[in-house]
XYZ file of C-alpha atoms in Angstrom:
613
model
C -5.223 -4.868 5.354
C -7.387 -3.255 2.675
C -6.356 -1.057 -0.227
C -7.032 2.441 1.110
C -8.528 4.112 -1.961
C -10.566 1.507 -3.870
C -13.889 1.390 -2.068
C -16.733 0.267 -4.272
C -17.889 0.527 -7.867
C -18.803 4.058 -8.862
C -21.968 3.064 -10.713
C -23.479 1.895 -7.437
C -24.173 5.595 -6.884
C -27.725 6.555 -7.740
C -28.271 8.780 -10.768
C -31.805 9.672 -9.680
C -32.559 13.437 -9.404
C -34.055 12.906 -5.946
C -30.743 11.483 -4.724
C -28.958 14.612 -5.939
C -31.545 16.819 -4.250
C -30.715 15.029 -1.000
C -26.994 15.633 -1.580
C -27.595 19.335 -2.220
C -29.794 19.565 0.855
C -26.990 18.144 2.983
C -24.431 20.506 1.452
C -26.799 23.436 2.016
C -27.258 22.764 5.713
C -23.527 22.173 6.249
C -22.629 25.353 4.356
C -25.134 27.580 6.145
C -23.877 26.309 9.488
C -20.284 26.994 8.447
C -20.789 30.385 6.780
C -18.434 32.832 8.511
C -19.365 36.487 9.086
C -17.022 37.532 6.257
C -18.640 34.958 3.936
C -15.957 32.266 4.038
C -17.268 28.762 3.209
C -13.914 26.959 3.282
C -13.412 23.819 5.266
C -11.188 25.076 8.070
C -9.407 21.693 8.242
C -8.108 22.142 4.679
C -4.769 23.782 3.930
C -4.094 22.680 0.334
C -6.227 22.945 -2.817
C -7.692 25.960 -1.080
C -8.011 28.621 -3.780
C -11.261 27.328 -5.296
C -13.021 25.751 -2.329
C -15.210 28.528 -0.938
C -16.315 29.479 -4.449
C -17.090 25.823 -5.105
C -19.541 25.711 -2.192
C -21.005 28.980 -3.477
C -21.681 27.335 -6.845
C -23.457 24.421 -5.134
C -25.626 26.827 -3.152
C -26.466 28.689 -6.345
C -27.510 25.441 -8.014
C -29.537 24.440 -4.955
C -31.404 27.764 -5.060
C -32.444 27.212 -8.663
C -33.792 23.772 -7.735
C -35.446 24.639 -4.412
C -35.782 28.441 -4.185
C -34.720 28.148 -0.513
C -35.017 31.765 0.743
C -31.884 31.420 2.898
C -29.611 30.934 -0.105
C -29.477 34.253 -2.003
C -27.845 36.096 0.895
C -25.406 33.230 1.500
C -24.414 33.192 -2.180
C -23.824 36.947 -2.297
C -21.829 37.018 0.940
C -19.661 34.035 -0.007
C -19.089 35.398 -3.501
C -18.009 38.719 -1.999
C -15.544 36.846 0.223
C -13.934 35.115 -2.741
C -13.684 38.333 -4.736
C -12.249 40.266 -1.784
C -9.963 37.663 -0.185
C -9.160 34.798 -2.555
C -8.210 36.586 -5.769
C -4.450 37.226 -5.993
C -2.850 39.583 -8.520
C 0.728 39.815 -7.250
C 3.091 37.091 -8.472
C 3.479 34.235 -6.026
C 7.140 34.175 -4.874
C 8.916 31.163 -6.295
C 6.353 30.314 -8.950
C 8.572 28.800 -11.680
C 6.296 28.826 -14.715
C 5.594 32.492 -15.415
C 6.077 33.730 -18.955
C 4.913 37.248 -18.074
C 6.028 38.701 -14.739
C 4.020 41.303 -12.807
C 1.065 40.930 -15.184
C -1.437 41.933 -12.525
C -3.751 39.179 -13.762
C -5.783 37.292 -11.146
C -4.986 33.702 -10.192
C -5.847 31.271 -7.388
C -3.379 29.804 -4.936
C -2.950 26.161 -4.044
C -1.728 27.245 -0.604
C -2.692 30.683 0.679
C 0.680 31.540 2.205
C 2.905 33.340 -0.293
C 5.636 31.076 -1.677
C 4.529 28.074 0.377
C 3.680 25.751 -2.523
C 3.403 27.839 -5.686
C 3.749 24.975 -8.163
C 0.077 24.083 -7.583
C -1.250 27.486 -8.593
C -1.895 26.570 -12.243
C -4.421 23.781 -11.568
C -5.908 25.733 -8.654
C -6.605 28.592 -11.058
C -8.222 26.175 -13.515
C -10.483 24.917 -10.733
C -11.301 28.483 -9.642
C -12.194 29.389 -13.239
C -14.555 26.414 -13.443
C -16.221 27.286 -10.133
C -16.586 30.883 -11.362
C -18.269 29.977 -14.657
C -20.702 27.714 -12.799
C -21.675 30.656 -10.581
C -22.002 32.859 -13.673
C -24.268 30.244 -15.258
C -26.504 30.323 -12.155
C -26.345 34.063 -11.531
C -29.675 35.027 -13.116
C -32.079 36.161 -10.401
C -29.523 35.443 -7.706
C -26.513 37.762 -8.103
C -26.791 41.499 -8.763
C -25.299 43.090 -11.869
C -22.283 44.546 -10.055
C -21.189 41.219 -8.565
C -21.853 39.446 -11.861
C -19.629 41.886 -13.754
C -16.881 41.674 -11.151
C -16.913 37.882 -11.207
C -16.955 37.844 -15.014
C -13.898 40.116 -15.014
C -12.077 37.827 -12.579
C -12.985 34.727 -14.625
C -11.663 36.403 -17.766
C -8.510 37.297 -15.858
C -8.085 33.697 -14.713
C -8.305 32.600 -18.352
C -5.718 35.133 -19.480
C -3.359 34.193 -16.604
C -3.647 30.511 -17.517
C -3.099 31.033 -21.231
C -0.909 34.151 -21.450
C 1.045 34.702 -18.224
C 2.237 31.141 -17.552
C 3.369 27.996 -19.308
C 0.286 26.070 -20.401
C -0.202 22.756 -18.573
C 3.125 22.927 -16.695
C 2.547 19.625 -14.849
C 1.957 17.671 -18.094
C -1.426 16.598 -16.703
C -4.124 16.305 -19.344
C -6.956 16.476 -16.835
C -5.817 19.973 -15.846
C -5.297 21.034 -19.463
C -8.692 19.772 -20.630
C -10.235 21.445 -17.567
C -8.715 24.735 -18.712
C -10.179 24.201 -22.183
C -13.607 23.558 -20.644
C -13.261 26.757 -18.619
C -12.590 28.726 -21.785
C -15.543 27.162 -23.608
C -17.892 27.958 -20.713
C -16.504 31.463 -20.218
C -16.987 32.254 -23.916
C -20.759 31.981 -23.514
C -20.766 34.946 -21.101
C -18.677 37.279 -23.246
C -19.712 39.611 -26.080
C -19.933 37.658 -29.368
C -16.613 38.737 -30.874
C -14.638 38.272 -27.654
C -16.451 35.028 -26.876
C -15.673 33.583 -30.297
C -11.999 34.481 -29.829
C -11.887 32.643 -26.485
C -13.733 29.661 -27.961
C -11.284 29.401 -30.883
C -8.321 29.721 -28.515
C -9.777 26.947 -26.328
C -10.154 24.598 -29.281
C -6.661 25.397 -30.545
C -5.186 24.635 -27.121
C -6.995 21.310 -27.049
C -5.895 20.319 -30.532
C -2.281 21.515 -30.259
C -1.451 21.108 -26.556
C -3.516 18.081 -25.552
C -4.623 16.046 -28.545
C -1.332 16.366 -30.439
C 0.542 15.085 -27.374
C -1.519 11.953 -26.825
C 0.345 8.805 -25.792
C -0.339 5.343 -27.204
C -1.069 2.492 -24.821
C -2.830 -0.823 -25.518
C -3.795 0.324 -29.001
C -5.397 3.605 -27.898
C -4.242 7.203 -28.113
C -4.729 8.744 -24.671
C -4.361 12.177 -23.069
C -1.119 11.969 -21.041
C -1.212 12.232 -17.246
C 2.000 13.326 -15.541
C 4.084 11.832 -18.320
C 2.268 8.523 -18.708
C -0.555 7.274 -20.876
C -3.056 6.714 -18.082
C -3.340 7.302 -14.364
C -5.929 5.552 -12.224
C -6.839 8.781 -10.439
C -6.579 11.389 -13.163
C -7.484 9.327 -16.257
C -11.187 9.045 -15.383
C -11.145 12.721 -14.362
C -9.940 13.552 -17.881
C -12.900 11.525 -19.139
C -15.232 13.765 -17.119
C -13.659 16.892 -18.592
C -14.066 15.438 -22.099
C -17.734 14.792 -21.304
C -18.273 18.385 -20.185
C -16.355 19.729 -23.185
C -18.684 17.786 -25.473
C -21.772 18.891 -23.542
C -20.726 22.544 -23.754
C -19.366 22.703 -27.311
C -20.995 19.822 -29.160
C -17.682 19.355 -30.981
C -17.270 15.759 -32.083
C -13.527 15.731 -31.384
C -14.304 15.514 -27.658
C -16.803 12.717 -28.277
C -14.333 10.685 -30.348
C -11.519 11.108 -27.857
C -13.807 10.337 -24.933
C -15.078 7.203 -26.650
C -11.489 6.022 -27.151
C -10.577 6.640 -23.506
C -13.791 4.955 -22.335
C -13.090 1.818 -24.363
C -9.538 1.791 -23.015
C -10.839 1.955 -19.431
C -13.290 -0.827 -20.217
C -10.418 -2.980 -21.476
C -8.044 -2.425 -18.564
C -10.367 -2.502 -15.522
C -11.332 -5.824 -13.924
C -14.969 -6.845 -13.634
C -14.799 -5.988 -9.934
C -13.500 -2.491 -10.712
C -9.959 -3.203 -9.535
C -7.145 -1.513 -11.455
C -3.433 -0.986 -10.924
C -0.630 1.048 -12.444
C -0.094 4.666 -13.417
C 2.512 7.430 -13.673
C 1.267 9.353 -10.630
C -0.977 7.136 -8.512
C -1.000 3.363 -8.934
C -3.897 2.668 -6.597
C -5.491 5.998 -5.671
C -8.852 6.388 -7.337
C -11.128 9.338 -7.818
C -14.840 9.014 -7.128
C -17.351 11.814 -7.732
C -14.816 13.492 -10.040
C -15.116 10.472 -12.370
C -18.880 10.045 -12.347
C -19.729 12.414 -15.189
C -17.242 10.877 -17.627
C -17.830 7.245 -16.694
C -21.603 7.688 -16.904
C -21.648 9.856 -20.044
C -19.219 7.805 -22.107
C -20.262 4.444 -20.663
C -23.680 5.191 -22.127
C -22.142 6.272 -25.448
C -19.985 3.171 -25.936
C -22.392 0.712 -24.316
C -20.049 -0.528 -21.589
C -20.254 -0.723 -17.799
C -17.145 1.377 -17.189
C -18.816 2.701 -14.027
C -17.730 -0.577 -12.397
C -14.461 1.325 -11.802
C -13.673 1.128 -8.084
C -13.695 4.675 -6.742
C -13.184 6.060 -3.264
C -16.565 6.129 -1.504
C -15.279 8.685 1.003
C -15.563 11.170 -1.885
C -18.738 9.620 -3.270
C -20.607 12.864 -3.977
C -18.197 15.688 -3.178
C -14.779 16.357 -1.708
C -14.352 15.746 2.010
C -11.899 17.583 4.241
C -9.543 16.107 6.801
C -12.288 16.442 9.416
C -14.749 14.456 7.326
C -16.827 17.522 6.453
C -17.870 18.740 3.007
C -15.215 20.566 1.003
C -15.766 22.727 -2.082
C -12.730 21.462 -3.996
C -13.759 20.154 -7.452
C -17.402 21.070 -6.737
C -17.859 21.840 -10.435
C -17.935 18.100 -11.130
C -20.918 17.654 -8.797
C -22.669 20.580 -10.486
C -22.152 19.081 -13.939
C -23.234 15.566 -13.057
C -26.425 16.961 -11.494
C -27.099 18.950 -14.665
C -26.440 15.953 -16.949
C -29.360 13.568 -17.411
C -27.361 10.572 -18.693
C -28.114 7.372 -16.793
C -25.648 4.642 -15.842
C -25.019 1.839 -18.328
C -24.524 -1.102 -15.973
C -24.290 -4.075 -18.342
C -20.992 -5.258 -19.875
C -20.184 -4.789 -23.527
C -20.307 -8.071 -25.427
C -17.939 -6.988 -28.191
C -14.557 -8.820 -28.183
C -11.721 -6.573 -27.053
C -8.114 -7.181 -28.050
C -6.644 -6.198 -24.673
C -9.136 -7.981 -22.450
C -10.933 -11.291 -21.963
C -13.922 -10.910 -19.665
C -16.854 -13.129 -18.820
C -18.853 -13.328 -15.622
C -16.484 -12.860 -12.669
C -13.338 -13.604 -14.696
C -11.164 -10.913 -16.256
C -7.799 -10.978 -17.987
C -6.457 -7.507 -18.818
C -3.512 -7.426 -21.222
C -0.752 -4.842 -21.547
C 0.807 -3.506 -24.750
C 2.792 -6.747 -25.176
C -0.423 -8.800 -24.884
C 0.907 -10.130 -21.599
C -1.610 -10.163 -18.744
C -1.309 -7.171 -16.441
C -4.079 -8.426 -14.146
C -5.890 -11.750 -13.892
C -9.034 -11.872 -11.766
C -10.855 -15.111 -10.975
C -12.581 -16.506 -7.920
C -12.696 -13.036 -6.393
C -8.891 -12.766 -6.323
C -6.716 -10.607 -8.555
C -3.176 -11.508 -9.544
C -0.757 -8.965 -10.953
C 2.442 -9.514 -12.905
C 5.165 -11.232 -10.891
C 8.877 -10.381 -11.123
C 11.870 -12.604 -11.727
C 15.389 -11.325 -12.353
C 13.982 -7.769 -12.924
C 11.582 -9.047 -15.590
C 7.861 -8.586 -14.981
C 4.893 -10.418 -16.446
C 3.268 -13.804 -16.999
C 4.931 -16.429 -19.184
C 7.495 -19.220 -19.557
C 10.841 -18.837 -17.784
C 14.054 -20.494 -18.894
C 17.618 -19.730 -17.810
C 16.165 -16.898 -15.628
C 14.717 -15.291 -18.781
C 10.992 -14.507 -18.866
C 9.714 -15.171 -22.384
C 6.935 -12.610 -22.742
C 8.489 -9.679 -24.621
C 7.581 -10.046 -28.296
C 10.251 -10.058 -30.995
C 7.858 -9.374 -33.858
C 4.143 -9.241 -34.506
C 1.721 -10.408 -31.810
C -1.310 -12.251 -33.226
C -4.613 -12.557 -31.374
C -7.656 -14.763 -32.038
C -10.925 -14.540 -30.075
C -13.552 -17.262 -29.956
C -16.837 -17.704 -28.081
C -19.033 -20.775 -28.022
C -21.800 -21.455 -25.539
C -20.697 -20.390 -22.065
C -17.004 -20.365 -23.049
C -14.965 -17.350 -24.119
C -11.366 -17.717 -25.283
C -8.409 -15.725 -26.507
C -5.321 -17.142 -28.196
C -2.208 -14.956 -28.149
C 0.733 -15.963 -30.356
C 4.030 -14.131 -30.121
C 7.641 -14.736 -31.190
C 10.150 -14.329 -28.359
C 13.919 -14.537 -28.042
C 15.817 -15.752 -24.971
C 19.390 -15.193 -23.876
C 20.388 -18.139 -26.070
C 19.244 -16.082 -29.134
C 16.826 -18.854 -30.084
C 13.540 -17.655 -31.595
C 10.583 -19.423 -30.015
C 6.872 -19.079 -30.641
C 4.816 -18.823 -27.452
C 1.114 -19.630 -27.791
C -0.973 -18.666 -24.784
C -4.602 -19.788 -24.632
C -6.987 -18.220 -22.103
C -10.407 -19.861 -21.713
C -13.142 -18.963 -19.230
C -16.641 -20.165 -18.449
C -17.387 -17.037 -16.421
C -16.271 -18.470 -13.071
C -13.025 -20.317 -13.908
C -10.041 -19.401 -16.065
C -7.760 -21.883 -17.821
C -4.388 -20.639 -19.021
C -2.507 -23.028 -21.308
C 0.887 -21.984 -22.667
C 2.683 -23.911 -25.412
C 6.314 -23.237 -26.320
C 9.188 -25.093 -27.984
C 11.019 -27.252 -25.457
C 12.775 -25.065 -22.876
C 14.902 -27.734 -21.250
C 16.389 -27.514 -17.803
C 14.121 -26.206 -15.069
C 11.706 -24.220 -17.209
C 8.448 -23.151 -15.579
C 5.477 -20.842 -16.123
C 5.453 -17.580 -14.161
C 1.726 -17.476 -13.396
C 1.298 -14.225 -11.463
C 1.480 -12.758 -7.972
C -1.653 -12.989 -5.775
C -2.416 -9.432 -4.719
C -5.979 -8.618 -3.618
C -9.247 -10.422 -2.967
C -12.702 -8.900 -3.103
C -14.047 -8.276 0.394
C -17.457 -6.660 0.080
C -16.881 -3.263 -1.531
C -13.206 -3.293 -0.542
C -10.102 -5.138 -1.731
C -8.130 -7.041 0.895
C -4.409 -7.649 0.392
C -3.516 -11.327 0.101
C -0.279 -13.254 -0.050
C -1.484 -16.674 -1.156
C -3.997 -18.143 -3.570
C -5.860 -21.362 -2.705
C -8.107 -21.112 -5.784
C -5.548 -22.317 -8.300
C -4.253 -25.639 -9.570
C -1.974 -26.836 -12.361
C -1.582 -29.857 -14.590
C 2.058 -30.093 -13.496
C 3.789 -29.023 -10.318
C 2.744 -25.767 -8.645
C 4.559 -23.739 -6.032
C 4.182 -20.294 -4.473
C 7.590 -18.727 -3.852
C 8.522 -15.643 -1.841
C 11.654 -13.479 -2.015
C 14.294 -13.649 0.679
C 13.622 -11.419 3.652
C 15.319 -8.027 3.734
C 15.890 -7.463 0.046
C 15.149 -3.779 -0.721
C 14.182 -4.422 -4.338
C 11.790 -7.305 -3.753
C 8.095 -7.501 -2.924
C 6.681 -10.123 -0.575
C 2.923 -10.306 -1.065
C 2.508 -11.416 2.556
C 3.732 -8.032 3.827
C 1.336 -5.302 4.977
C 2.355 -3.101 2.077
C 0.659 -1.943 -1.109
C 2.209 -2.008 -4.546
C 2.039 1.788 -4.682
C 3.915 2.193 -1.400
C 6.614 -0.223 -2.481
C 6.843 1.392 -5.904
C 7.407 4.857 -4.456
C 10.161 3.445 -2.237
C 11.905 2.336 -5.430
C 11.151 5.514 -7.413
C 13.619 8.362 -7.839
C 11.131 11.072 -6.822
C 9.222 11.538 -3.570
C 5.741 10.137 -3.062
C 3.118 12.119 -4.932
C 5.518 13.541 -7.519
C 7.407 10.613 -8.960
C 6.387 7.749 -11.182
C 5.543 4.624 -9.190
C 5.466 2.591 -12.383
C 9.076 3.599 -12.977
C 9.931 2.642 -9.412
C 8.117 -0.679 -9.724
C 10.188 -1.508 -12.803
C 13.228 -1.556 -10.491
C 11.701 -4.525 -8.653
C 14.035 -7.506 -8.917
C 11.868 -10.306 -7.565
C 8.469 -10.882 -6.002
C 6.128 -13.463 -4.636
C 5.246 -15.685 -7.588
C 3.152 -18.637 -8.642
C 5.385 -21.031 -10.575
C 3.854 -23.896 -12.556
C 5.869 -26.793 -13.916
C 5.225 -28.351 -17.354
C 2.341 -30.742 -17.796
C 3.329 -34.401 -18.254
C 3.224 -36.237 -21.576
C 3.581 -33.228 -23.858
C 4.291 -33.930 -27.552
C 7.928 -34.168 -28.554
C 9.688 -30.828 -28.779
C 7.090 -28.926 -26.763
C 6.622 -27.750 -23.215
C 2.981 -27.252 -22.253
C 1.905 -25.487 -19.061
C -1.671 -25.465 -17.796
C -3.064 -23.524 -14.834
C -6.673 -23.096 -13.719
C -7.725 -20.140 -11.570
C -10.909 -19.700 -9.581
C -11.519 -23.214 -8.231
C -10.091 -24.837 -5.129
C -6.990 -26.902 -5.748
C -8.790 -29.993 -4.429
C -10.442 -30.256 -7.854
C -7.673 -31.628 -10.100
C -6.845 -30.155 -13.476
C -6.447 -32.682 -16.248
C -4.992 -31.626 -19.575
C -4.039 -33.792 -22.543
C -2.094 -32.348 -25.460
C -1.544 -34.136 -28.780
C -0.673 -33.330 -32.374
C -3.241 -34.136 -35.074
C -3.789 -33.221 -38.706
C -6.030 -30.381 -37.518
C -3.322 -28.930 -35.305
C -2.433 -29.073 -31.649
C -5.368 -30.446 -29.647
C -5.727 -29.497 -25.977
C -8.278 -31.443 -23.915
C -9.400 -30.465 -20.408
C -12.313 -31.583 -18.267
C -14.433 -28.702 -19.639
C -13.402 -28.084 -23.258
C -11.338 -29.192 -26.219
C -9.339 -26.534 -28.026
C -7.594 -26.894 -31.376
C -4.688 -24.575 -32.150
C -4.485 -24.706 -35.918
C -1.703 -23.574 -38.183
C -1.697 -19.946 -39.300
C -4.110 -18.927 -42.059
C -2.834 -17.504 -45.405
C -2.373 -14.136 -43.691
C -0.363 -15.577 -40.809
C -3.206 -15.269 -38.311
C -3.600 -18.061 -35.723
C -6.591 -20.402 -35.929
C -8.552 -21.408 -32.847
C -11.452 -23.845 -32.485
C -13.199 -24.503 -29.179
C -15.681 -27.225 -28.262
C -17.301 -27.425 -24.800
C -17.359 -30.798 -23.077
C -20.960 -31.818 -22.479
C -21.487 -32.863 -18.839
């Protein structure tokens, strides 16, 4: 089976204006064929996220008219705008909506589901999206919409803003993408208001961003990030937040959005594999956005000089939302409008700057979590994620059923590049159940196609082994195919692939036709779509795991583990470890590494010499 939502790197999409003209032409023909007598442009197969969709198509038609002057479009825009104003603007409180701070305000809002009381909790983001569609139509109204419709729409947009910021709790779902979207709506609306009123809305927008979004950022992997549904980053909504930050900077020019977008972009660059694969998040572990992410990935990828557009999006939503029937949908159409208006081109080459939380070269990637433990290893076209043993998750030495990867003190990192080799040495103090403090030194070396992982730790004794990951997906064209084994790995000592016993509800067998996200939601306390799959996944007791035994002939008092990923196991891995005056010397068939003693500041020393063929 394939992962359902990761379907190709986003930067494969063309950024050429002619390609966007073709997209708009297709949307135009589909919309004109769909246009109902009353002006409705909604996808009739859609029942949720409905409050902004017809207006979203209207905004695309308005943009298309400015680019093509197609004589069929002015009437379609006016009729569809009239439909939204007459039939999709609600002013009576939605029964059951839990987040009102001002009842019976009479202010307009958009509904997530049209039926009263059916699903009111989604009305806040739906109103944000409706506001953004409205300001895009206002921006394109000149020469297209008469004064009466313009004024009516401007009044509704102002009412949306007041409902979002005065009549309800701000950002009730704790989703930064929605909150930043609201800020963008205010900044864009302000440009259409009289100067004094516009300045008031602009100041309020900036205050909301600073106090309600920026002040609540969450730290992960050394970066401060806008929180998504209670977590630091979500694979679906995180890149959408990046797009909103891009638009906020485009509209306002305020450097706070540029700085925060740069930080989020560098974080994405550090966590995403070279193939675009990513995993983990507080709302969706494996569901990825596509066209909604393009603006941010393209805009900030160019700013920071990194190929963050390699992010694997969902090609079914490559240019715009698609309904259940496969037809165009107006939901989130504002993102397509903005990316057409933005002239930034894709930056498709990797950044060469060393990154603390990633080692990347060629087709090899190691992404590290906050503990500087790998979260994903990708080599030979296959990605491994953290395995689980005795409810402990990660990569690292195991002794007495204790996984030694959680640091008990400062984690030190040294990066080194020489010739075709790139390396990272991670040193961390750890404590086991025996209360013994051990220093684990993990060396990761890659030549761009292979990855060597060598872990050195004080003698574990007993049946100690290295937990070396769980094979999870392999690249299969633009898709990722689930796998349950890994032939492209070998070890200097013994190597085995173990699987949990059948029928255990808190285990994960990589051979099963199941995704991590599905299993995680089964273990989460909340239903799918609302809970935290990362929290559910933390309940996992055991999983499929690669387990490597110690290499032979290690120096006295040490256990040394060596694993090579990315090459068939028929090619043996040789590794010799010895103590010298320079430090601990590790020799493989491709390089010699010297792990020196700490410098005067306690930082680890690493030297690397390639082996000449």
